[in-house]
């Protein structure tokens, strides 16, 4: 059903564009956000016969039924207790083994609906895996840019879905710049998990599912923070819940950056509105190694709006945290172990938490 109210809105100059615009940003360079108010969240609007994230499509500005051909059965990931007061949401139980499938499924359904047949994207690997897989399902040609040093398993997976891959020397930020040159110069459609507002409509479902599964929102929620796709999705969903009266107050959000690449942490400790200019050093947490998050100001604004605490993951403890999880049957990639390492240090310093949720974002088989 066409929703005439829904548009893209420039986050800088407030210009509007139709949601089927091919432009990656506003003419002023500002990133798009969605001008869309979903209906009040209610159990009765969930499509209980649909066993994937599109059961929540009533709260997304999706047009048409293309999602039915795109879904690979993403979402519906279990929540398990790890220890007292600690729950894990097993988001690596996904078609491409990471939470990025939530965002990619919705974004690629939108792109398919628009009739776009080829896209480019840059990624530390996981979002590229997701876009390549959903591109394959949708019959959309994909070119994926990854930084050198990306796990070979992620690269093989991208190629096996038929996507063309470009391995870019330098950092994750250099890789994004190489991809963006192609977008601007060759007018390619940018299926970016960072730029495209539809991606966040998918990551919102992390929170919707949590509520449906637990019947409550946990008191403390840890979120890895690189480009902020999960962070922004969770905040959006929580704000919808506040608006709908589902919750009366925000849970405590604790965002985790790498201590070797922490532009948002550095900004937050000085209450700055703009990300800090940093020089990243190598980290095992490749998924959050983003020196210049393009939605940095939007993320910082949400951080201050909701008194989010930003912490860093101790680099020397990432492997130990990965082993500790594996010894309990949970095999995660390093970026996810970093979240657990940050949780362990946080609770050692501040004492135990009451009712905490940690996302298990990426599978261990993806990194060596
Ligand atoms: C396993 C894993 N966890 C967390 C993240 C962080 O997500 P974001 O960059 O959207 O904040 C990523 C991003 O690639 C990832 O691959
Ligand atoms: Zn603008």
mmCIF file with all atom_site columns, C-alpha atoms in Angstrom, residues 116-290:
data_model
loop_
_atom_site.group_PDB
_atom_site.id
_atom_site.type_symbol
_atom_site.label_atom_id
_atom_site.label_alt_id
_atom_site.label_comp_id
_atom_site.label_asym_id
_atom_site.label_entity_id
_atom_site.label_seq_id
_atom_site.pdbx_PDB_ins_code
_atom_site.Cartn_x
_atom_site.Cartn_y
_atom_site.Cartn_z
_atom_site.occupancy
_atom_site.B_iso_or_equiv
_atom_site.pdbx_formal_charge
_atom_site.auth_seq_id
_atom_site.auth_comp_id
_atom_site.auth_asym_id
_atom_site.auth_atom_id
_atom_site.pdbx_PDB_model_num
ATOM 1   C CA . UNK A 1 116 ? 16.914 -1.098  -9.316  1.00 0.00 ? 116 UNK A CA 1
ATOM 2   C CA . UNK A 1 117 ? 18.934 -3.943  -10.849 1.00 0.00 ? 117 UNK A CA 1
ATOM 3   C CA . UNK A 1 118 ? 22.514 -3.257  -9.715  1.00 0.00 ? 118 UNK A CA 1
ATOM 4   C CA . UNK A 1 119 ? 24.056 -1.799  -6.560  1.00 0.00 ? 119 UNK A CA 1
ATOM 5   C CA . UNK A 1 120 ? 27.387 -1.083  -4.877  1.00 0.00 ? 120 UNK A CA 1
ATOM 6   C CA . UNK A 1 121 ? 28.168 -1.252  -1.175  1.00 0.00 ? 121 UNK A CA 1
ATOM 7   C CA . UNK A 1 122 ? 31.144 -1.051  1.212   1.00 0.00 ? 122 UNK A CA 1
ATOM 8   C CA . UNK A 1 123 ? 31.493 -3.025  4.402   1.00 0.00 ? 123 UNK A CA 1
ATOM 9   C CA . UNK A 1 124 ? 33.836 -4.548  6.944   1.00 0.00 ? 124 UNK A CA 1
ATOM 10  C CA . UNK A 1 125 ? 32.444 -7.834  5.642   1.00 0.00 ? 125 UNK A CA 1
ATOM 11  C CA . UNK A 1 126 ? 29.237 -8.747  7.409   1.00 0.00 ? 126 UNK A CA 1
ATOM 12  C CA . UNK A 1 127 ? 26.959 -6.171  5.801   1.00 0.00 ? 127 UNK A CA 1
ATOM 13  C CA . UNK A 1 128 ? 28.584 -7.089  2.475   1.00 0.00 ? 128 UNK A CA 1
ATOM 14  C CA . UNK A 1 129 ? 27.708 -10.751 3.108   1.00 0.00 ? 129 UNK A CA 1
ATOM 15  C CA . UNK A 1 130 ? 24.115 -9.769  3.787   1.00 0.00 ? 130 UNK A CA 1
ATOM 16  C CA . UNK A 1 131 ? 23.720 -7.464  0.791   1.00 0.00 ? 131 UNK A CA 1
ATOM 17  C CA . UNK A 1 132 ? 25.330 -10.081 -1.503  1.00 0.00 ? 132 UNK A CA 1
ATOM 18  C CA . UNK A 1 133 ? 23.018 -12.843 -0.249  1.00 0.00 ? 133 UNK A CA 1
ATOM 19  C CA . UNK A 1 134 ? 19.825 -10.789 -0.466  1.00 0.00 ? 134 UNK A CA 1
ATOM 20  C CA . UNK A 1 135 ? 21.012 -9.408  -3.815  1.00 0.00 ? 135 UNK A CA 1
ATOM 21  C CA . UNK A 1 136 ? 21.358 -12.987 -5.069  1.00 0.00 ? 136 UNK A CA 1
ATOM 22  C CA . UNK A 1 137 ? 17.853 -13.835 -3.841  1.00 0.00 ? 137 UNK A CA 1
ATOM 23  C CA . UNK A 1 138 ? 16.413 -10.683 -5.394  1.00 0.00 ? 138 UNK A CA 1
ATOM 24  C CA . UNK A 1 139 ? 18.288 -10.939 -8.701  1.00 0.00 ? 139 UNK A CA 1
ATOM 25  C CA . UNK A 1 140 ? 20.115 -7.649  -8.038  1.00 0.00 ? 140 UNK A CA 1
ATOM 26  C CA . UNK A 1 141 ? 23.711 -7.409  -9.242  1.00 0.00 ? 141 UNK A CA 1
ATOM 27  C CA . UNK A 1 142 ? 26.092 -6.434  -6.380  1.00 0.00 ? 142 UNK A CA 1
ATOM 28  C CA . UNK A 1 143 ? 29.586 -4.986  -6.225  1.00 0.00 ? 143 UNK A CA 1
ATOM 29  C CA . UNK A 1 144 ? 31.015 -5.047  -2.700  1.00 0.00 ? 144 UNK A CA 1
ATOM 30  C CA . UNK A 1 145 ? 34.040 -3.102  -1.406  1.00 0.00 ? 145 UNK A CA 1
ATOM 31  C CA . UNK A 1 146 ? 35.907 -4.457  1.636   1.00 0.00 ? 146 UNK A CA 1
ATOM 32  C CA . UNK A 1 147 ? 39.129 -3.272  3.306   1.00 0.00 ? 147 UNK A CA 1
ATOM 33  C CA . UNK A 1 148 ? 42.317 -5.317  3.024   1.00 0.00 ? 148 UNK A CA 1
ATOM 34  C CA . UNK A 1 149 ? 42.638 -7.654  5.967   1.00 0.00 ? 149 UNK A CA 1
ATOM 35  C CA . UNK A 1 150 ? 38.935 -8.587  5.891   1.00 0.00 ? 150 UNK A CA 1
ATOM 36  C CA . UNK A 1 151 ? 38.479 -12.184 6.982   1.00 0.00 ? 151 UNK A CA 1
ATOM 37  C CA . UNK A 1 152 ? 38.925 -14.456 3.898   1.00 0.00 ? 152 UNK A CA 1
ATOM 38  C CA . UNK A 1 153 ? 35.792 -16.337 4.937   1.00 0.00 ? 153 UNK A CA 1
ATOM 39  C CA . UNK A 1 154 ? 33.693 -13.208 4.577   1.00 0.00 ? 154 UNK A CA 1
ATOM 40  C CA . UNK A 1 155 ? 35.279 -12.553 1.176   1.00 0.00 ? 155 UNK A CA 1
ATOM 41  C CA . UNK A 1 156 ? 34.576 -16.111 -0.037  1.00 0.00 ? 156 UNK A CA 1
ATOM 42  C CA . UNK A 1 157 ? 31.007 -15.844 1.115   1.00 0.00 ? 157 UNK A CA 1
ATOM 43  C CA . UNK A 1 158 ? 30.447 -12.564 -0.759  1.00 0.00 ? 158 UNK A CA 1
ATOM 44  C CA . UNK A 1 159 ? 31.888 -14.083 -3.945  1.00 0.00 ? 159 UNK A CA 1
ATOM 45  C CA . UNK A 1 160 ? 29.917 -17.287 -3.617  1.00 0.00 ? 160 UNK A CA 1
ATOM 46  C CA . UNK A 1 161 ? 26.704 -15.262 -3.843  1.00 0.00 ? 161 UNK A CA 1
ATOM 47  C CA . UNK A 1 162 ? 27.876 -13.999 -7.232  1.00 0.00 ? 162 UNK A CA 1
ATOM 48  C CA . UNK A 1 163 ? 28.829 -10.501 -6.095  1.00 0.00 ? 163 UNK A CA 1
ATOM 49  C CA . UNK A 1 164 ? 31.955 -8.846  -7.474  1.00 0.00 ? 164 UNK A CA 1
ATOM 50  C CA . UNK A 1 165 ? 34.419 -7.891  -4.763  1.00 0.00 ? 165 UNK A CA 1
ATOM 51  C CA . UNK A 1 166 ? 36.962 -5.074  -4.514  1.00 0.00 ? 166 UNK A CA 1
ATOM 52  C CA . UNK A 1 167 ? 39.582 -5.389  -1.781  1.00 0.00 ? 167 UNK A CA 1
ATOM 53  C CA . UNK A 1 168 ? 40.766 -1.863  -0.980  1.00 0.00 ? 168 UNK A CA 1
ATOM 54  C CA . UNK A 1 169 ? 44.190 -1.173  0.572   1.00 0.00 ? 169 UNK A CA 1
ATOM 55  C CA . UNK A 1 170 ? 44.079 0.854   3.777   1.00 0.00 ? 170 UNK A CA 1
ATOM 56  C CA . UNK A 1 171 ? 41.441 1.244   6.436   1.00 0.00 ? 171 UNK A CA 1
ATOM 57  C CA . UNK A 1 172 ? 37.691 0.665   6.582   1.00 0.00 ? 172 UNK A CA 1
ATOM 58  C CA . UNK A 1 173 ? 37.298 4.411   5.940   1.00 0.00 ? 173 UNK A CA 1
ATOM 59  C CA . UNK A 1 174 ? 39.509 4.225   2.802   1.00 0.00 ? 174 UNK A CA 1
ATOM 60  C CA . UNK A 1 175 ? 37.297 1.391   1.571   1.00 0.00 ? 175 UNK A CA 1
ATOM 61  C CA . UNK A 1 176 ? 34.152 3.489   2.085   1.00 0.00 ? 176 UNK A CA 1
ATOM 62  C CA . UNK A 1 177 ? 35.755 6.373   0.167   1.00 0.00 ? 177 UNK A CA 1
ATOM 63  C CA . UNK A 1 178 ? 36.648 4.095   -2.766  1.00 0.00 ? 178 UNK A CA 1
ATOM 64  C CA . UNK A 1 179 ? 33.066 2.842   -2.967  1.00 0.00 ? 179 UNK A CA 1
ATOM 65  C CA . UNK A 1 180 ? 31.605 6.332   -2.674  1.00 0.00 ? 180 UNK A CA 1
ATOM 66  C CA . UNK A 1 181 ? 33.781 7.548   -5.575  1.00 0.00 ? 181 UNK A CA 1
ATOM 67  C CA . UNK A 1 182 ? 32.064 4.901   -7.699  1.00 0.00 ? 182 UNK A CA 1
ATOM 68  C CA . UNK A 1 183 ? 28.671 6.066   -6.459  1.00 0.00 ? 183 UNK A CA 1
ATOM 69  C CA . UNK A 1 184 ? 29.325 9.734   -7.285  1.00 0.00 ? 184 UNK A CA 1
ATOM 70  C CA . UNK A 1 185 ? 31.317 9.223   -10.497 1.00 0.00 ? 185 UNK A CA 1
ATOM 71  C CA . UNK A 1 186 ? 29.438 6.318   -12.069 1.00 0.00 ? 186 UNK A CA 1
ATOM 72  C CA . UNK A 1 187 ? 26.008 7.085   -10.590 1.00 0.00 ? 187 UNK A CA 1
ATOM 73  C CA . UNK A 1 188 ? 25.701 3.607   -9.069  1.00 0.00 ? 188 UNK A CA 1
ATOM 74  C CA . UNK A 1 189 ? 22.900 2.910   -6.593  1.00 0.00 ? 189 UNK A CA 1
ATOM 75  C CA . UNK A 1 190 ? 24.426 2.940   -3.103  1.00 0.00 ? 190 UNK A CA 1
ATOM 76  C CA . UNK A 1 191 ? 22.979 0.014   -1.128  1.00 0.00 ? 191 UNK A CA 1
ATOM 77  C CA . UNK A 1 192 ? 24.733 1.259   1.975   1.00 0.00 ? 192 UNK A CA 1
ATOM 78  C CA . UNK A 1 193 ? 23.757 0.001   5.407   1.00 0.00 ? 193 UNK A CA 1
ATOM 79  C CA . UNK A 1 194 ? 24.928 3.379   6.695   1.00 0.00 ? 194 UNK A CA 1
ATOM 80  C CA . UNK A 1 195 ? 23.350 5.789   4.189   1.00 0.00 ? 195 UNK A CA 1
ATOM 81  C CA . UNK A 1 196 ? 20.107 3.995   3.346   1.00 0.00 ? 196 UNK A CA 1
ATOM 82  C CA . UNK A 1 197 ? 17.363 4.736   5.908   1.00 0.00 ? 197 UNK A CA 1
ATOM 83  C CA . UNK A 1 198 ? 15.554 1.484   5.113   1.00 0.00 ? 198 UNK A CA 1
ATOM 84  C CA . UNK A 1 199 ? 18.365 -0.494  6.736   1.00 0.00 ? 199 UNK A CA 1
ATOM 85  C CA . UNK A 1 200 ? 17.410 0.891   10.153  1.00 0.00 ? 200 UNK A CA 1
ATOM 86  C CA . UNK A 1 201 ? 13.801 -0.155  9.631   1.00 0.00 ? 201 UNK A CA 1
ATOM 87  C CA . UNK A 1 202 ? 15.203 -3.680  9.657   1.00 0.00 ? 202 UNK A CA 1
ATOM 88  C CA . UNK A 1 203 ? 17.479 -3.318  12.669  1.00 0.00 ? 203 UNK A CA 1
ATOM 89  C CA . UNK A 1 204 ? 14.510 -1.982  14.681  1.00 0.00 ? 204 UNK A CA 1
ATOM 90  C CA . UNK A 1 205 ? 13.214 -5.565  14.716  1.00 0.00 ? 205 UNK A CA 1
ATOM 91  C CA . UNK A 1 206 ? 15.986 -6.570  17.164  1.00 0.00 ? 206 UNK A CA 1
ATOM 92  C CA . UNK A 1 207 ? 14.077 -4.680  19.820  1.00 0.00 ? 207 UNK A CA 1
ATOM 93  C CA . UNK A 1 208 ? 10.571 -5.604  18.640  1.00 0.00 ? 208 UNK A CA 1
ATOM 94  C CA . UNK A 1 209 ? 11.522 -9.282  18.849  1.00 0.00 ? 209 UNK A CA 1
ATOM 95  C CA . UNK A 1 210 ? 13.086 -8.871  22.275  1.00 0.00 ? 210 UNK A CA 1
ATOM 96  C CA . UNK A 1 211 ? 9.847  -7.403  23.560  1.00 0.00 ? 211 UNK A CA 1
ATOM 97  C CA . UNK A 1 212 ? 7.699  -10.073 21.955  1.00 0.00 ? 212 UNK A CA 1
ATOM 98  C CA . UNK A 1 213 ? 9.940  -12.850 23.328  1.00 0.00 ? 213 UNK A CA 1
ATOM 99  C CA . UNK A 1 214 ? 10.421 -11.575 26.892  1.00 0.00 ? 214 UNK A CA 1
ATOM 100 C CA . UNK A 1 215 ? 7.236  -9.583  27.359  1.00 0.00 ? 215 UNK A CA 1
ATOM 101 C CA . UNK A 1 216 ? 9.454  -6.743  28.642  1.00 0.00 ? 216 UNK A CA 1
ATOM 102 C CA . UNK A 1 217 ? 12.484 -4.706  27.716  1.00 0.00 ? 217 UNK A CA 1
ATOM 103 C CA . UNK A 1 218 ? 15.597 -5.602  29.748  1.00 0.00 ? 218 UNK A CA 1
ATOM 104 C CA . UNK A 1 219 ? 16.937 -2.868  32.027  1.00 0.00 ? 219 UNK A CA 1
ATOM 105 C CA . UNK A 1 220 ? 20.416 -2.690  30.522  1.00 0.00 ? 220 UNK A CA 1
ATOM 106 C CA . UNK A 1 221 ? 21.168 -3.160  26.821  1.00 0.00 ? 221 UNK A CA 1
ATOM 107 C CA . UNK A 1 222 ? 24.731 -3.390  25.447  1.00 0.00 ? 222 UNK A CA 1
ATOM 108 C CA . UNK A 1 223 ? 25.165 -2.417  21.791  1.00 0.00 ? 223 UNK A CA 1
ATOM 109 C CA . UNK A 1 224 ? 28.365 -2.580  19.688  1.00 0.00 ? 224 UNK A CA 1
ATOM 110 C CA . UNK A 1 225 ? 28.937 0.756   17.996  1.00 0.00 ? 225 UNK A CA 1
ATOM 111 C CA . UNK A 1 226 ? 30.800 1.222   14.728  1.00 0.00 ? 226 UNK A CA 1
ATOM 112 C CA . UNK A 1 227 ? 28.572 2.878   12.164  1.00 0.00 ? 227 UNK A CA 1
ATOM 113 C CA . UNK A 1 228 ? 25.658 2.499   14.530  1.00 0.00 ? 228 UNK A CA 1
ATOM 114 C CA . UNK A 1 229 ? 23.209 0.459   12.436  1.00 0.00 ? 229 UNK A CA 1
ATOM 115 C CA . UNK A 1 230 ? 22.099 -1.641  15.398  1.00 0.00 ? 230 UNK A CA 1
ATOM 116 C CA . UNK A 1 231 ? 22.336 1.287   17.791  1.00 0.00 ? 231 UNK A CA 1
ATOM 117 C CA . UNK A 1 232 ? 20.150 3.573   15.661  1.00 0.00 ? 232 UNK A CA 1
ATOM 118 C CA . UNK A 1 233 ? 17.620 0.778   15.021  1.00 0.00 ? 233 UNK A CA 1
ATOM 119 C CA . UNK A 1 234 ? 17.317 -0.009  18.733  1.00 0.00 ? 234 UNK A CA 1
ATOM 120 C CA . UNK A 1 235 ? 16.945 3.670   19.665  1.00 0.00 ? 235 UNK A CA 1
ATOM 121 C CA . UNK A 1 236 ? 14.285 4.167   16.976  1.00 0.00 ? 236 UNK A CA 1
ATOM 122 C CA . UNK A 1 237 ? 12.302 1.171   18.238  1.00 0.00 ? 237 UNK A CA 1
ATOM 123 C CA . UNK A 1 238 ? 12.607 2.291   21.870  1.00 0.00 ? 238 UNK A CA 1
ATOM 124 C CA . UNK A 1 239 ? 11.406 5.781   20.971  1.00 0.00 ? 239 UNK A CA 1
ATOM 125 C CA . UNK A 1 240 ? 8.433  4.203   19.197  1.00 0.00 ? 240 UNK A CA 1
ATOM 126 C CA . UNK A 1 241 ? 7.774  2.155   22.352  1.00 0.00 ? 241 UNK A CA 1
ATOM 127 C CA . UNK A 1 242 ? 7.894  5.282   24.516  1.00 0.00 ? 242 UNK A CA 1
ATOM 128 C CA . UNK A 1 243 ? 5.511  7.015   22.110  1.00 0.00 ? 243 UNK A CA 1
ATOM 129 C CA . UNK A 1 244 ? 3.142  4.021   22.167  1.00 0.00 ? 244 UNK A CA 1
ATOM 130 C CA . UNK A 1 245 ? 3.229  3.758   25.966  1.00 0.00 ? 245 UNK A CA 1
ATOM 131 C CA . UNK A 1 246 ? 4.737  0.249   25.778  1.00 0.00 ? 246 UNK A CA 1
ATOM 132 C CA . UNK A 1 247 ? 7.530  1.463   28.079  1.00 0.00 ? 247 UNK A CA 1
ATOM 133 C CA . UNK A 1 248 ? 7.464  4.357   30.520  1.00 0.00 ? 248 UNK A CA 1
ATOM 134 C CA . UNK A 1 249 ? 11.203 5.064   30.463  1.00 0.00 ? 249 UNK A CA 1
ATOM 135 C CA . UNK A 1 250 ? 14.243 4.158   28.447  1.00 0.00 ? 250 UNK A CA 1
ATOM 136 C CA . UNK A 1 251 ? 16.395 1.215   29.563  1.00 0.00 ? 251 UNK A CA 1
ATOM 137 C CA . UNK A 1 252 ? 20.045 1.961   30.235  1.00 0.00 ? 252 UNK A CA 1
ATOM 138 C CA . UNK A 1 253 ? 21.919 1.790   26.927  1.00 0.00 ? 253 UNK A CA 1
ATOM 139 C CA . UNK A 1 254 ? 25.624 0.971   26.972  1.00 0.00 ? 254 UNK A CA 1
ATOM 140 C CA . UNK A 1 255 ? 27.371 1.400   23.609  1.00 0.00 ? 255 UNK A CA 1
ATOM 141 C CA . UNK A 1 256 ? 30.680 -0.377  22.989  1.00 0.00 ? 256 UNK A CA 1
ATOM 142 C CA . UNK A 1 257 ? 33.482 0.944   20.765  1.00 0.00 ? 257 UNK A CA 1
ATOM 143 C CA . UNK A 1 258 ? 36.914 -0.513  20.159  1.00 0.00 ? 258 UNK A CA 1
ATOM 144 C CA . UNK A 1 259 ? 39.543 1.105   22.370  1.00 0.00 ? 259 UNK A CA 1
ATOM 145 C CA . UNK A 1 260 ? 41.730 1.327   19.236  1.00 0.00 ? 260 UNK A CA 1
ATOM 146 C CA . UNK A 1 261 ? 39.055 3.149   17.226  1.00 0.00 ? 261 UNK A CA 1
ATOM 147 C CA . UNK A 1 262 ? 36.731 5.212   19.399  1.00 0.00 ? 262 UNK A CA 1
ATOM 148 C CA . UNK A 1 263 ? 35.620 8.462   17.701  1.00 0.00 ? 263 UNK A CA 1
ATOM 149 C CA . UNK A 1 264 ? 32.234 8.431   19.427  1.00 0.00 ? 264 UNK A CA 1
ATOM 150 C CA . UNK A 1 265 ? 33.561 7.463   22.845  1.00 0.00 ? 265 UNK A CA 1
ATOM 151 C CA . UNK A 1 266 ? 36.130 10.278  22.635  1.00 0.00 ? 266 UNK A CA 1
ATOM 152 C CA . UNK A 1 267 ? 33.400 12.763  21.712  1.00 0.00 ? 267 UNK A CA 1
ATOM 153 C CA . UNK A 1 268 ? 30.986 11.535  24.389  1.00 0.00 ? 268 UNK A CA 1
ATOM 154 C CA . UNK A 1 269 ? 33.462 11.883  27.255  1.00 0.00 ? 269 UNK A CA 1
ATOM 155 C CA . UNK A 1 270 ? 33.773 15.590  26.460  1.00 0.00 ? 270 UNK A CA 1
ATOM 156 C CA . UNK A 1 271 ? 30.065 15.998  25.603  1.00 0.00 ? 271 UNK A CA 1
ATOM 157 C CA . UNK A 1 272 ? 30.983 17.038  22.077  1.00 0.00 ? 272 UNK A CA 1
ATOM 158 C CA . UNK A 1 273 ? 28.303 17.144  19.368  1.00 0.00 ? 273 UNK A CA 1
ATOM 159 C CA . UNK A 1 274 ? 30.757 16.096  16.677  1.00 0.00 ? 274 UNK A CA 1
ATOM 160 C CA . UNK A 1 275 ? 32.799 12.914  16.468  1.00 0.00 ? 275 UNK A CA 1
ATOM 161 C CA . UNK A 1 276 ? 36.417 13.144  17.567  1.00 0.00 ? 276 UNK A CA 1
ATOM 162 C CA . UNK A 1 277 ? 39.114 13.098  14.939  1.00 0.00 ? 277 UNK A CA 1
ATOM 163 C CA . UNK A 1 278 ? 41.137 9.980   15.688  1.00 0.00 ? 278 UNK A CA 1
ATOM 164 C CA . UNK A 1 279 ? 43.824 7.816   14.122  1.00 0.00 ? 279 UNK A CA 1
ATOM 165 C CA . UNK A 1 280 ? 42.612 4.217   14.374  1.00 0.00 ? 280 UNK A CA 1
ATOM 166 C CA . UNK A 1 281 ? 45.102 1.507   15.244  1.00 0.00 ? 281 UNK A CA 1
ATOM 167 C CA . UNK A 1 282 ? 44.483 -2.142  14.331  1.00 0.00 ? 282 UNK A CA 1
ATOM 168 C CA . UNK A 1 283 ? 41.891 -4.037  16.353  1.00 0.00 ? 283 UNK A CA 1
ATOM 169 C CA . UNK A 1 284 ? 40.537 -7.574  16.378  1.00 0.00 ? 284 UNK A CA 1
ATOM 170 C CA . UNK A 1 285 ? 37.072 -6.015  16.473  1.00 0.00 ? 285 UNK A CA 1
ATOM 171 C CA . UNK A 1 286 ? 37.001 -5.357  12.710  1.00 0.00 ? 286 UNK A CA 1
ATOM 172 C CA . UNK A 1 287 ? 33.219 -4.850  12.651  1.00 0.00 ? 287 UNK A CA 1
ATOM 173 C CA . UNK A 1 288 ? 33.377 -1.741  14.833  1.00 0.00 ? 288 UNK A CA 1
ATOM 174 C CA . UNK A 1 289 ? 36.625 -0.309  13.454  1.00 0.00 ? 289 UNK A CA 1
ATOM 175 C CA . UNK A 1 290 ? 35.008 2.764   11.934  1.00 0.00 ? 290 UNK A CA 1
#
